[in-house]
GROMACS .gro file of C-alpha atoms in nm:
model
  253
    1UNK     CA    1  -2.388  -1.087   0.044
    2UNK     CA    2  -2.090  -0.900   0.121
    3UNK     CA    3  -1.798  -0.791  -0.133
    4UNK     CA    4  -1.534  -0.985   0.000
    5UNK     CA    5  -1.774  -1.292   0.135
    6UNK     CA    6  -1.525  -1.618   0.187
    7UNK     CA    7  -1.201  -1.443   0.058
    8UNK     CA    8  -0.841  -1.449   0.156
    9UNK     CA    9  -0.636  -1.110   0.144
   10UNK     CA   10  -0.283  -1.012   0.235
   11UNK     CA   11  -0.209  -0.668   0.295
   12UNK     CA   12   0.170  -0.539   0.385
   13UNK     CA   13   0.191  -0.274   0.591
   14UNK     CA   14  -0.149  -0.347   0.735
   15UNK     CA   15  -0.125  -0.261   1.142
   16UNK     CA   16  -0.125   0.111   1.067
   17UNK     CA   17  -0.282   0.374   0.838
   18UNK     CA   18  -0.415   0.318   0.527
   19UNK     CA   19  -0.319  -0.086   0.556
   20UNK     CA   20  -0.503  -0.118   0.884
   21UNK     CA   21  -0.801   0.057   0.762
   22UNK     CA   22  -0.815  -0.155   0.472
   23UNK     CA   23  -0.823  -0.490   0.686
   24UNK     CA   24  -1.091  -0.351   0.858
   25UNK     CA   25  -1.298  -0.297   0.527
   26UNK     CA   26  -1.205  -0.634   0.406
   27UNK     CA   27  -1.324  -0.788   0.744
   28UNK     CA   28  -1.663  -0.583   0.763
   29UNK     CA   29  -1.702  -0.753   0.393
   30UNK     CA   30  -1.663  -1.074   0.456
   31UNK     CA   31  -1.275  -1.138   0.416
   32UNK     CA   32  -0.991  -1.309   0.589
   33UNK     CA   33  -0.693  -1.113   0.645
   34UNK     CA   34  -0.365  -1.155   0.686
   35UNK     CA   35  -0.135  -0.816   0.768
   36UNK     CA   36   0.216  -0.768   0.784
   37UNK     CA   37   0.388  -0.485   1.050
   38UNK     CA   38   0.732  -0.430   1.170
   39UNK     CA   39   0.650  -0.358   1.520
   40UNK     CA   40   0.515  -0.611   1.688
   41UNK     CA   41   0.316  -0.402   1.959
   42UNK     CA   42   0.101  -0.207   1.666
   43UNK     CA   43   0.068  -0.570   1.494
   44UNK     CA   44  -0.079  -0.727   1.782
   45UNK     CA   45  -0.327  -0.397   1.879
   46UNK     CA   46  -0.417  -0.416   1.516
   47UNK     CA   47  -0.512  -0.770   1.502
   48UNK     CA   48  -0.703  -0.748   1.840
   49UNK     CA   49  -0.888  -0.458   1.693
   50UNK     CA   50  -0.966  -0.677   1.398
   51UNK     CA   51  -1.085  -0.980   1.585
   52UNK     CA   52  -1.115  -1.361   1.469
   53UNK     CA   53  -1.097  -1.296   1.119
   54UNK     CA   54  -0.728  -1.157   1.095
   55UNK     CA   55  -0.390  -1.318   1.132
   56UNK     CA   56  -0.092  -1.092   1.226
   57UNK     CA   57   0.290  -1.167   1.078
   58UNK     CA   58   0.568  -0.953   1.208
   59UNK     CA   59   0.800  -0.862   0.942
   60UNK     CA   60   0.987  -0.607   0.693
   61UNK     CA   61   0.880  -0.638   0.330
   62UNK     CA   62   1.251  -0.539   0.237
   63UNK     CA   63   1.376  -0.883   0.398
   64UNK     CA   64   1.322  -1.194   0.156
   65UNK     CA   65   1.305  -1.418   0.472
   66UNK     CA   66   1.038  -1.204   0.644
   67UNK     CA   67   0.827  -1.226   0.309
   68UNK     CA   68   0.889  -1.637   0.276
   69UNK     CA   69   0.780  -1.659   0.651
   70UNK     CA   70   0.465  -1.441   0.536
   71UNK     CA   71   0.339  -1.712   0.305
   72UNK     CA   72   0.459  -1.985   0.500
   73UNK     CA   73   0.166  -1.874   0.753
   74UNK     CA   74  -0.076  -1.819   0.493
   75UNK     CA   75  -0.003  -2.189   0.332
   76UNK     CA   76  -0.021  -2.325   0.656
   77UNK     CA   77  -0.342  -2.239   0.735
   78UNK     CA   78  -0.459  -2.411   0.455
   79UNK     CA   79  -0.599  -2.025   0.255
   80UNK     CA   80  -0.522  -1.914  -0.084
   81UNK     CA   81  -0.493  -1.565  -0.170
   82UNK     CA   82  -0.792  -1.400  -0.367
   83UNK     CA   83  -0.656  -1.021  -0.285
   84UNK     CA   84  -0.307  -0.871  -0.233
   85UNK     CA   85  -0.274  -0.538  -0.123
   86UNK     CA   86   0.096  -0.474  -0.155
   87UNK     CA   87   0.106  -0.172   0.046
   88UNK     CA   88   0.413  -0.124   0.299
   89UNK     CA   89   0.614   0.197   0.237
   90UNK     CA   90   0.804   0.479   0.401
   91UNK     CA   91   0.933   0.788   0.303
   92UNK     CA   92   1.239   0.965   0.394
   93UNK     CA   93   1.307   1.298   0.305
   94UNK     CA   94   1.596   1.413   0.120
   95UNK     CA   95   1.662   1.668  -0.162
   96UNK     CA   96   1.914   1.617  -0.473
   97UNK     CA   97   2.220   1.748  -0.262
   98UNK     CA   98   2.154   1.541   0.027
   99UNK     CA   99   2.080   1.233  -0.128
  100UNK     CA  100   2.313   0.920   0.038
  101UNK     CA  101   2.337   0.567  -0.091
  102UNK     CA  102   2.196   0.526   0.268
  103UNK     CA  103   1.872   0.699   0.183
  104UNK     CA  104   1.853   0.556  -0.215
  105UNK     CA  105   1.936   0.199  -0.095
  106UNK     CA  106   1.678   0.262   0.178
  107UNK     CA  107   1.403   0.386  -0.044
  108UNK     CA  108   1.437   0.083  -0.267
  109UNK     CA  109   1.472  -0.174  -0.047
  110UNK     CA  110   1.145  -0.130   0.116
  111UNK     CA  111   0.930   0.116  -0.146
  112UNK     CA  112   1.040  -0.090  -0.473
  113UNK     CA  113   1.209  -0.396  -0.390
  114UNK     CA  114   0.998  -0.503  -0.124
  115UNK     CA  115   0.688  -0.405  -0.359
  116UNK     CA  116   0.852  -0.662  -0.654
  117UNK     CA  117   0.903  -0.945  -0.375
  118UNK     CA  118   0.584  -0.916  -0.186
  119UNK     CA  119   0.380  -0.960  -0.552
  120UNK     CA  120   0.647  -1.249  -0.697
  121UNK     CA  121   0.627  -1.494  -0.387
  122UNK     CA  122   0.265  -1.480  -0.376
  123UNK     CA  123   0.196  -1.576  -0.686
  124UNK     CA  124   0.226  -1.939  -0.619
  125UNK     CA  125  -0.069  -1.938  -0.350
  126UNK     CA  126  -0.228  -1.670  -0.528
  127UNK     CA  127  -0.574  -1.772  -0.699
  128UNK     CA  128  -0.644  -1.775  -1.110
  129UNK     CA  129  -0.875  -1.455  -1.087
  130UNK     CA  130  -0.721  -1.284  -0.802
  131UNK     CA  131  -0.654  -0.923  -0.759
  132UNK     CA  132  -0.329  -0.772  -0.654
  133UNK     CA  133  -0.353  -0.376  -0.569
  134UNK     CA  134  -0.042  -0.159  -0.567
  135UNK     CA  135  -0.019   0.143  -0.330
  136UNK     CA  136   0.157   0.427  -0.532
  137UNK     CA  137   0.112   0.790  -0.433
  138UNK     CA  138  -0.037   1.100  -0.633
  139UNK     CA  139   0.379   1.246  -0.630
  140UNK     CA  140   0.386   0.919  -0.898
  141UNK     CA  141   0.334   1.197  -1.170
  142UNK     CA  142   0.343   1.536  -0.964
  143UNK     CA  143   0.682   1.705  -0.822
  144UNK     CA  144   0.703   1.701  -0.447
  145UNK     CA  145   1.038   1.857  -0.300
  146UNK     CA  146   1.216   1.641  -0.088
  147UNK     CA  147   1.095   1.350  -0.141
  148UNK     CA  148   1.201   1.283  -0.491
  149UNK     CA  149   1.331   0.944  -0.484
  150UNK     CA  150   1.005   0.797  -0.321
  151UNK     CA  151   0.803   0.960  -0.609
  152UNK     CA  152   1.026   0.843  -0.875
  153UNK     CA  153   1.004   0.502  -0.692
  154UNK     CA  154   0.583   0.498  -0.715
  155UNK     CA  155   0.619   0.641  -1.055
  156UNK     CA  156   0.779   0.246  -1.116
  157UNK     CA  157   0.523   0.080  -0.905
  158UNK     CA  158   0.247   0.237  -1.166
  159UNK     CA  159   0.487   0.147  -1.420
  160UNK     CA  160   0.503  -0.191  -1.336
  161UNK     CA  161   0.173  -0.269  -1.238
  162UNK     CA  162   0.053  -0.251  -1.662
  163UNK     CA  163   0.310  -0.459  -1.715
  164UNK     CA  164   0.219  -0.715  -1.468
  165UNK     CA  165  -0.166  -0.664  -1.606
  166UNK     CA  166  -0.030  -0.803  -1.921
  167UNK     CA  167   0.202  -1.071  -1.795
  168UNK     CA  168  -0.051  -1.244  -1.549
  169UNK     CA  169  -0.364  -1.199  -1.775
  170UNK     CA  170  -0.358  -1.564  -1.880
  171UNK     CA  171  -0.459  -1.639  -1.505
  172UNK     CA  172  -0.722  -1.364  -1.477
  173UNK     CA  173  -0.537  -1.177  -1.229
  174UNK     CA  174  -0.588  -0.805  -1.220
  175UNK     CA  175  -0.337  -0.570  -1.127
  176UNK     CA  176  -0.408  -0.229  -1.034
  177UNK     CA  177  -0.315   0.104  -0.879
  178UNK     CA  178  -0.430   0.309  -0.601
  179UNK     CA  179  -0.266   0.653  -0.587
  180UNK     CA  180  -0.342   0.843  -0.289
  181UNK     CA  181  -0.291   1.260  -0.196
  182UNK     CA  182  -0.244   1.390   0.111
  183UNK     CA  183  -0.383   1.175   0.350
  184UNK     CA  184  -0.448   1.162   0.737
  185UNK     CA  185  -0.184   0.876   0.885
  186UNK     CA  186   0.052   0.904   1.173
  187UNK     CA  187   0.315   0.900   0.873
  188UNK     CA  188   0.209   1.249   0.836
  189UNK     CA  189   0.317   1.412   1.157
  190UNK     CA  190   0.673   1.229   1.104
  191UNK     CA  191   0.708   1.389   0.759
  192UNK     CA  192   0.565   1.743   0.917
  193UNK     CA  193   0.865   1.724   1.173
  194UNK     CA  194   1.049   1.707   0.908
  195UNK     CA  195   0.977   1.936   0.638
  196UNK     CA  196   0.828   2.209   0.877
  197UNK     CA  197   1.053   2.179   1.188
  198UNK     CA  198   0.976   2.381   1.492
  199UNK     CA  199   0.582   2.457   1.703
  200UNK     CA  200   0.331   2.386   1.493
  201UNK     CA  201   0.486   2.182   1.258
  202UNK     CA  202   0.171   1.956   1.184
  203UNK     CA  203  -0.076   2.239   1.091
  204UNK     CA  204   0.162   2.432   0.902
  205UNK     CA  205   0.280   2.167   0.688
  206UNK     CA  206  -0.104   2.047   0.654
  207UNK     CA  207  -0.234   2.379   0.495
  208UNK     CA  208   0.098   2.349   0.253
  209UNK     CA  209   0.000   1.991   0.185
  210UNK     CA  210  -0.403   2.099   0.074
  211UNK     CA  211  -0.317   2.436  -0.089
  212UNK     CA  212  -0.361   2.265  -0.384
  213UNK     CA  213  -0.625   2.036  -0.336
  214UNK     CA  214  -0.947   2.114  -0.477
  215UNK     CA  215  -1.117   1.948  -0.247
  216UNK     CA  216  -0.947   2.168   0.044
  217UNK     CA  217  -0.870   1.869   0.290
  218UNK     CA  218  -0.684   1.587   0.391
  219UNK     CA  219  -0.804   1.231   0.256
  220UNK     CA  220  -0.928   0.989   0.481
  221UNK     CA  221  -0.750   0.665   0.532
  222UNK     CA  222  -1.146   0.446   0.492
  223UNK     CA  223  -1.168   0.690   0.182
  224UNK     CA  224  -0.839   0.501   0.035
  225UNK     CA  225  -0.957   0.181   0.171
  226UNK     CA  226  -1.282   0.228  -0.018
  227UNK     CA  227  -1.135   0.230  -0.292
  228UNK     CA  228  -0.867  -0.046  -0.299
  229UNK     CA  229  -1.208  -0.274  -0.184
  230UNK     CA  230  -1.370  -0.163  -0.518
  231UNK     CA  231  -1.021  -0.266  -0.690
  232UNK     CA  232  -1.032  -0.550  -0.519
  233UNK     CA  233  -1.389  -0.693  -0.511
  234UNK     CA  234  -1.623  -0.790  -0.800
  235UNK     CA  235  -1.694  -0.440  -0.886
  236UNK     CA  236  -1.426  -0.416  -1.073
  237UNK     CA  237  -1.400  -0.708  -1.256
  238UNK     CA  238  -1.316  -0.540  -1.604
  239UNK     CA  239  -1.071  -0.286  -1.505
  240UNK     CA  240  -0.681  -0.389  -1.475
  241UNK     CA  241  -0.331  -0.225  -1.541
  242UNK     CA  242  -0.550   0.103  -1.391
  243UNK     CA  243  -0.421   0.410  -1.169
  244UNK     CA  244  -0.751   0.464  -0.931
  245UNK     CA  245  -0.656   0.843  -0.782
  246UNK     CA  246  -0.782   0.923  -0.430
  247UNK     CA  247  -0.631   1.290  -0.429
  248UNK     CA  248  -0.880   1.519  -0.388
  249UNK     CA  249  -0.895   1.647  -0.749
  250UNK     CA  250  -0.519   1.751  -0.659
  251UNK     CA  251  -0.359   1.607  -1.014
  252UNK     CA  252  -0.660   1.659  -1.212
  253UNK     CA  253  -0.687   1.976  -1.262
   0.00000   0.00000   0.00000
């Protein structure tokens, strides 16, 4: 039998990177999925890639509508939701003397409100002994210049995933983290552009990235996606209000 045999997921973010590789693990175990993505073009490849077993919803996780129209699909079809894998983010850089409401209200919006929302409105379709997963980010307890707010930001997602452990234990739900390094998504080469302007960008802001990283590498995205389908199969069945690392050793040490 597989992990995820007969089971219902919703994953945010879930056309690109880490999300999309996590519907694909959920699919090859058994699962229904259900992913969110702003554009509509990467959506649709991603649920073509996916085949029969995936539904696609276009929207923003930082619009209440957008969310509301996500689990008016999902009640629709007639599913409940064993797994949530709230994991639609962004980052935008910007150090403390360039920091804009723009940017804060940005952050927020999508990184910590959207993260609150996406968990509160499925709790009515969500099953007694379901698993929600939070993405966070190793920078939730390591400094990282420029991108500040966004750390401080999955700093409160870990924050408030033990407290939503506690709240929802009456109904069996686990809530846990995954915390990801430096890790191989087309986010990457955006941030690179960024931080490293100019030829080469990419590489050189890859070997800054893994200088520190015992493991002397990127992350994989199936290597996250591994472990968010250990969070949120049977395999973990005893283990909630947890912080699962996938860094490379890089805060360990």
């Amino acid at each position: 039998m597989t992990l995820l045999d007969g089971k219902t997921a919703v994953i945010t973010g879930g056309s690109v990177g880490i999300g999309f590789a996590t519907a694909k693990r959920f699919v090859d175990e058994g699962a229904y999925v259900f992913i969110t993505g702003r554009r509509q073009a990467e959506l649709d490849a991603a649920v073509k890639e996916l085949g029969d077993n995936a539904t696609g919803v276009q929207g923003d996780v930082s619009k209440s509508e957008d969310l509301d129209r996500l689990y008016d699909v999902v009640a629709e079809s007639g599913r409940r939701i064993d797994v949530l894998f709230a994991n639609a983010a962004i980052i935008d850089v910007a150090r403390i003397g360039d920091i804009t409401e723009e940017h804060l209200d940005r952050q927020l919006d999508v990184d910590f409100k959207g993260v609150v929302f996406t968990v509160q409105k499925a709790l009515p379709l969500l099953n007694d002994g379901g698993s929600i997963i939070l993405n966070s980010s190793n920078t939730n307890a390591k400094a990282s210049d420029g991108i500040g707010i966004y750390a401080a930001i999955k700093a409160a997602i870990r924050s408030l995933a033990r407290t939503w452990a506690s709240e929802l234990r009456d109904r069996k739900i686990r809530v846990n983290v995954v915390s990801p390094g430096a890790t191989a998504t087309p986010g990457m080469d955006g941030l690179a552009e960024v931080l490293f302007p100019g030829p080469g960008s990419a590489a050189r802001f890859e070997e800054y990235q893994i200088a520190g990283v015992p493991m002397g590498r990127y992350g994989t995205v199936e290597e996250v996606a591994n472990a968010v389908l250990f969070l949120a199969s049977d395999l973990s069945s005893f283990t909630t209000g947890a912080d699962i690392p996938v860094d490379g050793g890089i805060n360990q040490f």
